[in-house]
Amino acid sequence: MKRLSLLITCVLLALFTFCQNKNFLFEGTPVFHGAKIVGNYPNTDFMFTIPATGDRPITFGADNLPVGLSLDPSSGIIKGKVGNAAEYKIKVSAQNTKGKAEEELKIVVGDNLCLTPAMGWNSWNVFTKNIDEKMLMEMADAMVANGMRDEGYQYINIDDFWHSDSRDSLGRPVPDAKKFPHGMKYVSDYMHSKGLKLGIYSCAGNMTCGRRFGGYTYEEIDAKSYAEWGIDLLKYDYCYAPPSQKVAVERYSKMGNALKHSGRSIVFSICEWGFRKPWLWTAKVGGHYSRSTPDIMDTWKFPSIFVYSTMAIINREEKLWKYAGPGHWNDPDMLIVGNYGKGNATSRDGIFKGMTDAEYRSHFSLWCMFSAPLLASCDLRKMNDATSTILTNPEILAIDQDELGEQAKPIYKLAGIRVYLKHLKDGSVAVAVLNTSKSTRKFDLKENLLGLSGTYAVHDVWQHADAGTLKDKISVTIQSHETMVFRISK
Ligand code: GLA
C-alpha cells in the first residue's frame, strides 16, 4: 500500500513538473513582461503601459502610485505628472479569470530616462522613405494585436523622410502634408491612446541623410515643436556635419539640452555610427543610447569591411561591454529579424538576400545579451510565425530588459564557438553560446569558465525548458550559426 501511494505521488509529481514546464497549468494566467523600472523627468507627462500577457479581460491594479499619477484598470495605462524627484515603488497587479499576478514596478522621477533599453519599432529598415500616418497607425494596431505591446514594446519610431520641403516662416519644422495630412499631434495622440509612444528622426547637420532639413541651429525650436507634437523619442543622425569628435559632442549637447528643457520626457538616441567613440560621451550630452556601428545589412556575413553584416556588428559590439549601463546603452542598430532580404534599406536593392531563422534568432539573442535597444523594423502587419516567435520570446526579452543593465561580456572565443556572460538582477547569469562555424558543434560549458561553483539549475531560454543542472559542466550541441541561451541560477 505504502509503495503504491509512493508510486502515485511520484507519477503526479512528474506530471505536474511536465505540465509546468510546458505551461499547461498556467496557460492564460497573467504574466508581467518588459521594464520593471521606468524613468521620467519631474513635472512632465508620464505614460507607461503595464506589459502583461494573459487571457483578456485583465483588471490591472497599482498600489502606492505617487500623487499625480493614475491607472486605467482596464488598459493598464498609468498616466499623469509627478513633481517630486524620487524613486517610487509601486505594487502592480493583473487579474483575470485564471489567476492574479503581482510584482514591483519602480518609477524613478529624476534626470534620466530609458533605464532599460528602448523597445519598439522603426520605419527605416523596411520602408525607407515610403512612410505615412496611415501605415504608422496600422503598425501600432499590429503591435497591439500581435501581442508585442504586452511583451513590453512601446515605441513607434518615424525615421527619415517625414519632412515637407522646408520649415515654416518662423523656422518651425513642418511634416509633409501628403504623408501626414492631420499633422504629427494627431499621430502621437493615436499612439498614446493605444498606450504606445511616438519617436521621430532628425540630424545634427543642415540636412538629414536623406537630404531633408536637419536640426543644426534649430535645436530649441525643434525640441519645442517635438514636445508640442507629443513626441517621446528623437533619433538624431550625423550626416552633413563636420567629422571631429569635439563638434559632434557640441552639437549633440545642444540638442540634448534643448530636449531636456522642452517640458517633455523625450528619449535622445544618438546616431553617428560609432565613428567618434560615442560610448564615452553619450550620457554627458544627455543621450540615452548611441549607435556603435554603421547601418546594419540583412546578411549574416559579407566579405567586405564596408558592409555591416550581423557578424561584423557582433565583432564590434562585443568589445564595448564596459560602456553600457542604465540610461546610456550601446545601440548595434535596429533589428533585421523577419526581413528575409526584402527590407528597402537593409537589402540594398537586392544585394543582401536575408538570413535564416536560426541566424535571426542569433541576431536577436545577441542584441538581448548586449542590452541593446530592440527596435523591430520589419512589416509588423505581415510577420510570419518564426518572426513573431523570435520577437516575442518573453524569456530572452527579460534578459534584455534586466534591471542591472549589464552588457554581456565575451568570455570564450575559439574554433567557431563564442560564449557571452551577463549578470542579472536576481543573482542568476545569462549565458549565450554562439556557433559561428559552418557545421554543428559540441561544446562543454564548464563552471570555471562561467566563474561559478556548486550546483546550478540551467534553463534553456529558446526551448522554454529546464536543461538539467550545472555541476562541473553541461554539454551542448549547437547548429551552425545558432545561439543557445541559458539562464543559470542557484
Ligand atoms: C542613416 C542612419 C539610418 C537611417 C538613415 C536615414 O543612414 O544610420 O539608420 O536613419 O540615415 O536616412
Coordinates of C-alpha atoms and ligand atoms in Angstrom, one line a residue:
M1 CA 0.0 0.0 0.0
K2 CA 2.8 2.3 1.0
R3 CA 4.6 1.5 -2.2
L4 CA 1.5 2.2 -4.3
S5 CA 1.0 5.6 -2.7
L6 CA 4.7 6.5 -3.2
L7 CA 4.3 5.5 -6.9
I8 CA 1.2 7.6 -7.3
T9 CA 2.9 10.6 -5.7
C10 CA 5.9 10.2 -8.0
V11 CA 3.7 9.9 -11.1
L12 CA 1.7 13.0 -10.0
L13 CA 4.9 15.0 -9.3
A14 CA 6.4 14.0 -12.7
L15 CA 3.1 15.0 -14.4
F16 CA 3.0 18.3 -12.5
T17 CA 6.6 19.2 -13.5
F18 CA 5.9 18.2 -17.1
C19 CA 2.8 20.4 -17.2
Q20 CA 4.6 23.2 -15.5
N21 CA 7.5 23.1 -18.0
K22 CA 5.0 23.0 -20.9
N23 CA 3.0 25.8 -19.2
F24 CA -0.2 23.7 -19.5
L25 CA -1.3 24.5 -15.9
F26 CA -0.8 28.3 -16.2
E27 CA -1.9 29.0 -19.7
G28 CA -3.9 32.2 -19.8
T29 CA -2.9 33.5 -16.3
P30 CA -1.5 37.0 -16.3
V31 CA 2.3 37.3 -16.6
F32 CA 4.3 40.5 -16.5
H33 CA 6.9 41.4 -19.0
G34 CA 9.1 44.3 -20.1
A35 CA 10.7 47.0 -17.9
K36 CA 10.5 46.8 -14.1
I37 CA 12.0 50.3 -13.8
V38 CA 10.9 53.4 -15.7
G39 CA 12.4 56.9 -15.6
N40 CA 10.7 60.2 -16.2
Y41 CA 11.6 63.9 -15.8
P42 CA 9.8 65.8 -13.0
N43 CA 6.7 67.7 -14.0
T44 CA 6.5 66.2 -17.5
D45 CA 3.8 63.9 -18.9
F46 CA 4.4 60.3 -17.8
M47 CA 2.9 57.3 -19.5
F48 CA 3.6 53.6 -19.0
T49 CA 1.5 50.7 -20.2
I50 CA 2.0 47.7 -17.8
P51 CA 3.0 45.0 -20.1
A52 CA 1.2 41.7 -19.3
T53 CA 0.1 38.7 -21.3
G54 CA -2.8 36.5 -20.3
D55 CA -6.4 36.0 -21.2
R56 CA -8.4 39.2 -21.6
P57 CA -10.1 41.0 -19.9
I58 CA -7.4 41.7 -17.3
T59 CA -8.0 44.1 -14.5
F60 CA -4.9 46.0 -13.5
G61 CA -4.1 47.5 -10.1
A62 CA -1.3 49.8 -8.9
D63 CA -0.8 50.5 -5.2
N64 CA 1.3 53.3 -3.9
L65 CA 1.2 55.4 -7.0
P66 CA 2.7 58.9 -6.3
V67 CA 0.5 61.9 -6.3
G68 CA -0.2 63.0 -9.8
L69 CA -0.4 59.5 -11.4
S70 CA -3.4 57.4 -12.0
L71 CA -4.1 54.0 -13.6
D72 CA -6.7 52.9 -16.0
P73 CA -7.6 49.4 -14.7
S74 CA -8.8 48.0 -18.0
S75 CA -5.9 49.0 -20.2
G76 CA -3.1 49.0 -17.6
I77 CA -2.0 52.5 -18.7
I78 CA -0.5 54.7 -15.9
K79 CA -0.6 58.4 -16.7
G80 CA 0.0 61.8 -15.2
K81 CA 2.7 64.1 -13.9
V82 CA 4.9 63.9 -10.8
G83 CA 6.6 66.9 -9.3
N84 CA 8.9 65.4 -6.7
A85 CA 12.0 63.7 -7.9
A86 CA 12.2 60.3 -6.1
E87 CA 12.1 56.6 -6.6
Y88 CA 8.6 55.3 -6.2
K89 CA 7.9 51.6 -5.6
I90 CA 4.6 50.6 -7.0
K91 CA 2.9 47.2 -6.4
V92 CA 1.2 46.4 -9.7
S93 CA -1.3 43.6 -10.2
A94 CA -3.1 41.9 -13.1
Q95 CA -6.1 39.7 -12.6
N96 CA -8.2 37.6 -14.9
T97 CA -10.5 34.5 -14.5
K98 CA -7.4 32.3 -14.5
G99 CA -5.5 34.0 -11.7
K100 CA -3.6 37.0 -10.4
A101 CA 0.0 38.2 -10.8
E102 CA 1.7 40.9 -8.6
E103 CA 5.1 42.5 -8.8
E104 CA 7.0 45.6 -8.1
L105 CA 7.4 48.4 -10.6
K106 CA 9.9 51.3 -9.9
I107 CA 9.1 54.7 -11.2
V108 CA 12.1 56.9 -11.0
V109 CA 11.3 60.6 -11.3
G110 CA 14.7 62.3 -11.8
D111 CA 17.1 63.3 -14.5
N112 CA 17.3 60.0 -16.5
L113 CA 15.1 58.1 -18.9
C114 CA 15.4 54.7 -20.7
L115 CA 16.5 52.9 -17.5
T116 CA 16.1 49.7 -19.6
P117 CA 16.8 49.6 -23.3
A118 CA 14.0 51.1 -25.5
M119 CA 11.7 48.5 -27.2
G120 CA 9.7 49.3 -30.2
W121 CA 9.7 49.6 -34.0
N122 CA 11.3 51.9 -36.6
S123 CA 10.3 52.5 -40.2
W124 CA 13.7 52.7 -41.8
N125 CA 15.0 49.2 -42.5
V126 CA 11.9 48.0 -44.2
F127 CA 10.2 51.2 -45.7
T128 CA 12.9 53.9 -46.0
K129 CA 11.1 56.9 -47.4
N130 CA 7.8 55.2 -48.1
I131 CA 6.1 56.3 -44.9
D132 CA 2.8 58.0 -44.0
E133 CA 0.4 58.3 -41.0
K134 CA -1.9 55.6 -42.1
M135 CA 0.9 53.0 -42.3
L136 CA 2.3 54.1 -38.9
M137 CA -1.1 53.8 -37.3
E138 CA -1.5 50.4 -38.8
M139 CA 1.8 49.4 -37.4
A140 CA 0.6 50.5 -33.9
D141 CA -2.5 48.4 -34.4
A142 CA -0.4 45.4 -35.4
M143 CA 1.9 45.9 -32.3
V144 CA -1.2 45.7 -30.1
A145 CA -2.9 42.9 -32.0
N146 CA 0.1 40.6 -32.3
G147 CA 0.9 40.9 -28.5
M148 CA 4.2 42.9 -28.9
R149 CA 2.8 45.7 -26.6
D150 CA 2.0 43.1 -24.0
E151 CA 5.7 41.9 -24.1
G152 CA 7.0 45.4 -23.5
Y153 CA 7.3 47.0 -26.9
Q154 CA 6.3 50.7 -26.7
Y155 CA 7.7 52.9 -29.4
I156 CA 6.6 53.5 -33.0
N157 CA 9.5 55.5 -34.4
I158 CA 9.3 57.5 -37.6
D159 CA 12.7 57.7 -39.4
D160 CA 13.8 59.9 -42.3
F161 CA 11.5 61.5 -44.9
W162 CA 8.6 62.7 -42.8
H163 CA 9.5 66.3 -43.7
S164 CA 8.0 68.8 -46.0
D165 CA 10.3 70.7 -48.4
S166 CA 11.0 73.5 -45.9
R167 CA 10.4 74.9 -42.5
D168 CA 7.6 77.5 -41.9
S169 CA 8.2 81.2 -41.8
L170 CA 9.1 81.1 -38.1
G171 CA 11.7 78.3 -38.7
R172 CA 9.5 75.6 -37.2
P173 CA 9.6 72.1 -38.7
V174 CA 6.7 71.0 -40.9
P175 CA 5.8 67.5 -41.8
D176 CA 5.0 66.5 -45.4
A177 CA 1.3 67.3 -45.8
K178 CA 0.7 64.4 -48.2
K179 CA 2.2 61.9 -45.8
F180 CA 0.9 63.5 -42.6
P181 CA -2.4 65.3 -43.6
H182 CA -3.5 65.6 -40.0
G183 CA -0.1 66.7 -38.6
M184 CA 2.1 64.9 -36.0
K185 CA 0.0 65.6 -32.9
Y186 CA -2.8 63.6 -34.5
V187 CA -0.4 60.6 -34.9
S188 CA 1.0 60.9 -31.3
D189 CA -2.5 61.2 -29.9
Y190 CA -3.3 57.9 -31.7
M191 CA -0.2 56.2 -30.3
H192 CA -0.9 57.4 -26.8
S193 CA -4.5 56.2 -27.0
K194 CA -3.1 52.7 -27.6
G195 CA -0.6 53.0 -24.7
L196 CA 2.2 53.4 -27.2
K197 CA 4.8 56.2 -27.8
L198 CA 5.9 58.1 -30.9
G199 CA 9.5 58.7 -32.0
I200 CA 10.8 61.0 -34.7
Y201 CA 14.1 61.5 -36.6
S202 CA 16.4 64.4 -37.3
C203 CA 20.0 65.2 -37.9
A204 CA 22.8 67.3 -36.3
G205 CA 23.7 68.6 -39.8
N206 CA 22.0 71.1 -42.1
M207 CA 20.3 68.2 -43.8
T208 CA 19.3 64.7 -42.8
C209 CA 21.0 61.7 -44.5
G210 CA 18.0 61.7 -47.0
R211 CA 18.7 65.5 -47.7
R212 CA 15.6 66.8 -45.8
F213 CA 16.0 69.8 -43.4
G214 CA 18.3 69.0 -40.5
G215 CA 18.3 70.3 -36.9
Y216 CA 21.6 72.3 -36.8
T217 CA 21.0 75.8 -35.3
Y218 CA 17.3 75.0 -34.9
E219 CA 17.7 72.8 -31.8
E220 CA 15.5 74.8 -29.4
I221 CA 12.7 75.4 -32.0
D222 CA 12.7 71.7 -32.9
A223 CA 12.7 70.4 -29.4
K224 CA 9.8 72.7 -28.6
S225 CA 7.9 71.6 -31.6
Y226 CA 8.5 67.9 -30.9
A227 CA 7.2 68.5 -27.3
E228 CA 4.1 70.2 -28.7
W229 CA 3.6 67.3 -31.1
G230 CA 3.7 64.8 -28.2
I231 CA 6.9 63.2 -29.4
D232 CA 8.6 60.7 -27.0
L233 CA 11.9 59.9 -28.6
L234 CA 14.3 61.6 -31.1
K235 CA 16.8 59.7 -33.2
Y236 CA 19.5 62.3 -34.2
D237 CA 21.7 61.4 -37.1
Y238 CA 25.1 62.9 -38.2
C239 CA 25.0 63.5 -42.0
Y240 CA 26.4 66.7 -43.5
A241 CA 28.2 67.5 -40.2
P242 CA 31.9 68.0 -39.5
P243 CA 33.9 64.9 -38.7
S244 CA 35.5 66.0 -35.4
Q245 CA 34.5 64.4 -32.1
K246 CA 34.6 67.9 -30.5
V247 CA 32.0 69.3 -32.9
A248 CA 29.8 66.2 -32.6
V249 CA 29.9 66.5 -28.8
E250 CA 28.9 70.2 -29.1
R251 CA 26.1 69.5 -31.5
Y252 CA 24.6 66.6 -29.6
S253 CA 24.9 68.6 -26.3
K254 CA 23.0 71.4 -27.9
M255 CA 20.1 69.1 -28.9
G256 CA 20.4 67.1 -25.6
N257 CA 19.9 70.3 -23.6
A258 CA 17.1 71.5 -25.8
L259 CA 15.2 68.2 -25.3
K260 CA 15.8 68.3 -21.5
H261 CA 14.3 71.8 -21.4
S262 CA 11.4 71.0 -23.8
G263 CA 9.0 70.3 -21.0
R264 CA 8.6 66.7 -22.1
S265 CA 10.4 63.5 -21.3
I266 CA 12.0 62.8 -24.7
V267 CA 14.4 59.9 -25.1
F268 CA 17.5 61.0 -27.1
S269 CA 19.0 58.4 -29.5
I270 CA 22.4 59.3 -30.9
C271 CA 23.3 58.1 -34.4
E272 CA 26.8 58.9 -35.5
W273 CA 27.6 55.3 -36.3
G274 CA 30.3 54.8 -33.6
F275 CA 32.9 56.8 -35.5
R276 CA 33.7 59.2 -32.7
K277 CA 33.5 56.8 -29.7
P278 CA 30.0 58.0 -28.6
W279 CA 30.0 55.4 -25.8
L280 CA 32.4 57.8 -24.0
W281 CA 30.2 60.8 -24.2
T282 CA 26.5 59.7 -24.7
A283 CA 25.5 60.3 -21.1
K284 CA 27.3 63.6 -20.9
V285 CA 25.4 65.1 -23.8
G286 CA 22.0 63.9 -22.5
G287 CA 21.9 60.9 -24.8
H288 CA 20.2 57.6 -23.8
Y289 CA 21.7 55.3 -26.3
S290 CA 24.1 55.7 -29.2
R291 CA 24.7 53.8 -32.4
S292 CA 28.0 52.0 -32.2
T293 CA 28.1 50.9 -35.9
P294 CA 27.1 52.0 -39.4
D295 CA 23.9 50.7 -40.9
I296 CA 23.1 47.0 -40.5
M297 CA 22.6 44.9 -43.7
D298 CA 20.4 41.9 -43.9
T299 CA 23.1 39.3 -44.2
W300 CA 25.0 37.0 -41.7
K301 CA 28.4 37.8 -43.1
F302 CA 29.9 39.6 -46.1
P303 CA 33.4 39.7 -47.4
S304 CA 33.9 43.5 -47.2
I305 CA 34.9 45.6 -44.3
F306 CA 32.4 48.3 -45.5
V307 CA 29.4 46.0 -45.0
Y308 CA 28.0 45.8 -41.5
S309 CA 26.6 42.3 -41.5
T310 CA 25.2 40.8 -38.3
M311 CA 28.6 39.1 -37.6
A312 CA 30.5 42.3 -38.3
I313 CA 28.3 44.2 -35.8
I314 CA 28.7 41.4 -33.2
N315 CA 32.5 41.6 -33.6
R316 CA 32.4 45.3 -33.0
E317 CA 29.8 45.4 -30.2
E318 CA 31.3 42.7 -28.1
K319 CA 34.3 44.9 -27.4
L320 CA 32.1 47.7 -25.9
W321 CA 30.7 45.7 -22.9
K322 CA 32.3 48.0 -20.3
Y323 CA 30.5 51.1 -21.5
A324 CA 26.8 50.3 -21.4
G325 CA 24.5 50.8 -18.4
P326 CA 21.1 52.1 -17.4
G327 CA 20.2 55.2 -19.3
H328 CA 23.2 55.0 -21.7
W329 CA 23.1 52.0 -23.9
N330 CA 25.2 50.9 -26.9
D331 CA 23.0 50.6 -30.0
P332 CA 24.2 48.0 -32.6
D333 CA 21.4 49.3 -34.9
M334 CA 17.8 48.3 -35.5
L335 CA 16.7 44.7 -35.9
I336 CA 16.5 43.0 -39.3
V337 CA 14.6 40.0 -37.9
G338 CA 11.9 38.9 -40.4
N339 CA 13.0 41.0 -43.4
Y340 CA 14.4 38.0 -45.4
G341 CA 16.2 40.3 -47.8
K342 CA 13.0 42.3 -48.5
G343 CA 13.8 45.5 -46.4
N344 CA 14.3 48.5 -48.7
A345 CA 17.3 49.7 -46.7
T346 CA 18.8 46.5 -45.5
S347 CA 18.8 44.5 -48.7
R348 CA 20.5 47.4 -50.7
D349 CA 18.3 46.7 -53.7
G350 CA 18.6 43.0 -53.6
I351 CA 22.4 42.7 -52.8
F352 CA 21.7 41.2 -49.4
K353 CA 19.4 38.2 -49.5
G354 CA 18.4 38.0 -45.8
M355 CA 19.2 35.4 -43.2
T356 CA 17.8 32.1 -42.0
D357 CA 15.5 31.9 -38.9
A358 CA 18.4 30.4 -36.9
E359 CA 20.5 33.5 -37.9
Y360 CA 17.7 35.9 -37.0
R361 CA 17.4 34.1 -33.6
S362 CA 21.2 34.5 -33.1
H363 CA 21.0 38.2 -34.0
F364 CA 18.1 38.7 -31.6
S365 CA 19.8 36.7 -28.8
L366 CA 23.0 38.7 -29.0
W367 CA 21.1 42.0 -29.1
C368 CA 19.3 41.0 -25.9
M369 CA 22.6 39.8 -24.3
F370 CA 24.2 43.2 -25.3
S371 CA 21.3 45.1 -23.6
A372 CA 20.6 46.7 -26.9
P373 CA 17.6 48.8 -27.8
L374 CA 15.2 46.4 -29.5
L375 CA 13.7 48.2 -32.5
A376 CA 12.0 45.8 -34.8
S377 CA 12.0 47.1 -38.4
C378 CA 10.0 44.6 -40.4
D379 CA 6.4 44.9 -41.5
L380 CA 4.5 44.0 -38.3
R381 CA 1.3 43.6 -40.3
K382 CA 2.7 40.6 -42.2
M383 CA 5.0 38.8 -39.8
N384 CA 5.3 35.1 -40.2
D385 CA 5.2 32.7 -37.1
A386 CA 9.0 32.4 -36.9
T387 CA 9.4 36.2 -36.8
S388 CA 6.8 36.7 -34.1
T389 CA 8.1 33.8 -32.1
I390 CA 11.6 35.5 -32.1
L391 CA 10.4 39.0 -31.3
T392 CA 8.0 38.0 -28.5
N393 CA 10.0 35.3 -26.7
P394 CA 9.5 36.6 -23.1
E395 CA 12.5 34.8 -21.6
I396 CA 15.1 36.4 -24.0
L397 CA 13.3 39.8 -23.7
A398 CA 13.6 39.6 -19.9
I399 CA 17.4 39.3 -20.3
D400 CA 17.5 42.4 -22.5
Q401 CA 15.3 44.3 -20.0
D402 CA 17.1 43.2 -16.9
E403 CA 17.3 46.0 -14.4
L404 CA 21.0 45.5 -13.6
G405 CA 21.7 46.7 -17.2
E406 CA 24.9 44.9 -17.9
Q407 CA 26.1 44.4 -21.5
A408 CA 27.3 40.8 -21.9
K409 CA 31.0 40.2 -21.7
P410 CA 32.7 37.8 -24.2
I411 CA 34.4 35.1 -22.1
Y412 CA 35.4 32.5 -24.7
K413 CA 36.3 32.6 -28.4
L414 CA 37.8 29.6 -30.1
A415 CA 37.3 27.4 -33.1
G416 CA 33.9 28.9 -34.1
I417 CA 32.5 29.0 -30.6
R418 CA 31.8 32.1 -28.7
V419 CA 30.5 32.4 -25.2
Y420 CA 29.0 35.6 -23.6
L421 CA 28.0 36.1 -20.0
K422 CA 25.7 38.7 -18.4
H423 CA 24.9 39.0 -14.7
L424 CA 21.2 39.5 -13.9
K425 CA 19.5 41.4 -11.1
D426 CA 18.2 38.2 -9.3
G427 CA 21.7 36.8 -9.0
S428 CA 21.4 34.4 -11.9
V429 CA 23.5 34.7 -15.1
A430 CA 22.6 34.6 -18.7
V431 CA 25.0 32.7 -20.9
A432 CA 24.9 32.6 -24.7
V433 CA 26.8 30.1 -26.8
L434 CA 27.1 31.1 -30.5
N435 CA 28.4 28.7 -33.2
T436 CA 29.9 30.9 -36.0
S437 CA 31.2 27.9 -37.9
K438 CA 29.6 26.1 -40.9
S439 CA 28.9 22.9 -39.1
T440 CA 27.2 21.6 -36.0
R441 CA 29.4 21.7 -32.9
K442 CA 29.6 20.1 -29.5
F443 CA 30.8 22.2 -26.6
D444 CA 31.3 21.7 -22.8
L445 CA 30.1 24.7 -20.9
K446 CA 32.3 24.4 -17.8
E447 CA 31.6 26.1 -14.4
N448 CA 35.0 27.5 -14.1
L449 CA 34.6 29.3 -17.4
L450 CA 31.5 30.9 -16.0
G451 CA 33.1 31.7 -12.7
L452 CA 30.5 29.6 -10.9
S453 CA 30.9 26.7 -8.5
G454 CA 28.3 24.5 -6.8
T455 CA 25.0 23.2 -8.2
Y456 CA 23.1 25.5 -10.5
A457 CA 19.8 25.0 -12.4
V458 CA 20.1 25.6 -16.1
H459 CA 17.1 26.8 -18.1
D460 CA 17.1 26.9 -21.9
V461 CA 15.6 30.3 -23.0
W462 CA 14.7 29.2 -26.5
Q463 CA 13.4 25.8 -25.7
H464 CA 11.5 27.2 -22.6
A465 CA 12.6 24.1 -20.7
D466 CA 14.9 23.1 -17.9
A467 CA 18.2 21.8 -19.2
G468 CA 19.4 20.0 -16.1
T469 CA 21.9 21.2 -13.5
L470 CA 25.3 22.6 -14.0
K471 CA 27.6 20.5 -11.8
D472 CA 31.1 20.9 -13.2
K473 CA 29.8 21.3 -16.8
I474 CA 26.9 20.8 -19.2
S475 CA 27.5 19.6 -22.8
V476 CA 25.7 21.3 -25.6
T477 CA 25.2 20.7 -29.3
I478 CA 24.8 23.8 -31.4
Q479 CA 23.8 24.0 -35.0
S480 CA 25.7 26.3 -37.4
H481 CA 25.0 30.0 -36.8
E482 CA 22.7 29.1 -33.9
T483 CA 22.9 30.6 -30.5
M484 CA 21.8 28.8 -27.4
V485 CA 20.9 31.0 -24.4
F486 CA 20.7 29.7 -20.8
R487 CA 19.6 31.3 -17.6
I488 CA 21.6 29.7 -14.9
S489 CA 20.6 30.2 -11.2
K490 CA 21.2 28.7 -7.8
Ligands
GLA1 C1 21.4 56.9 -41.6 C2 21.1 56.1 -40.4 C3 20.0 55.2 -40.7 C4 18.7 55.9 -41.2 C5 19.1 56.8 -42.4 C6 18.0 57.7 -42.8 O1 22.0 56.1 -42.6 O2 22.2 55.4 -39.9 O3 19.6 54.4 -39.6 O4 18.3 56.7 -40.2 O5 20.3 57.6 -42.1 O6 18.4 58.5 -44.0

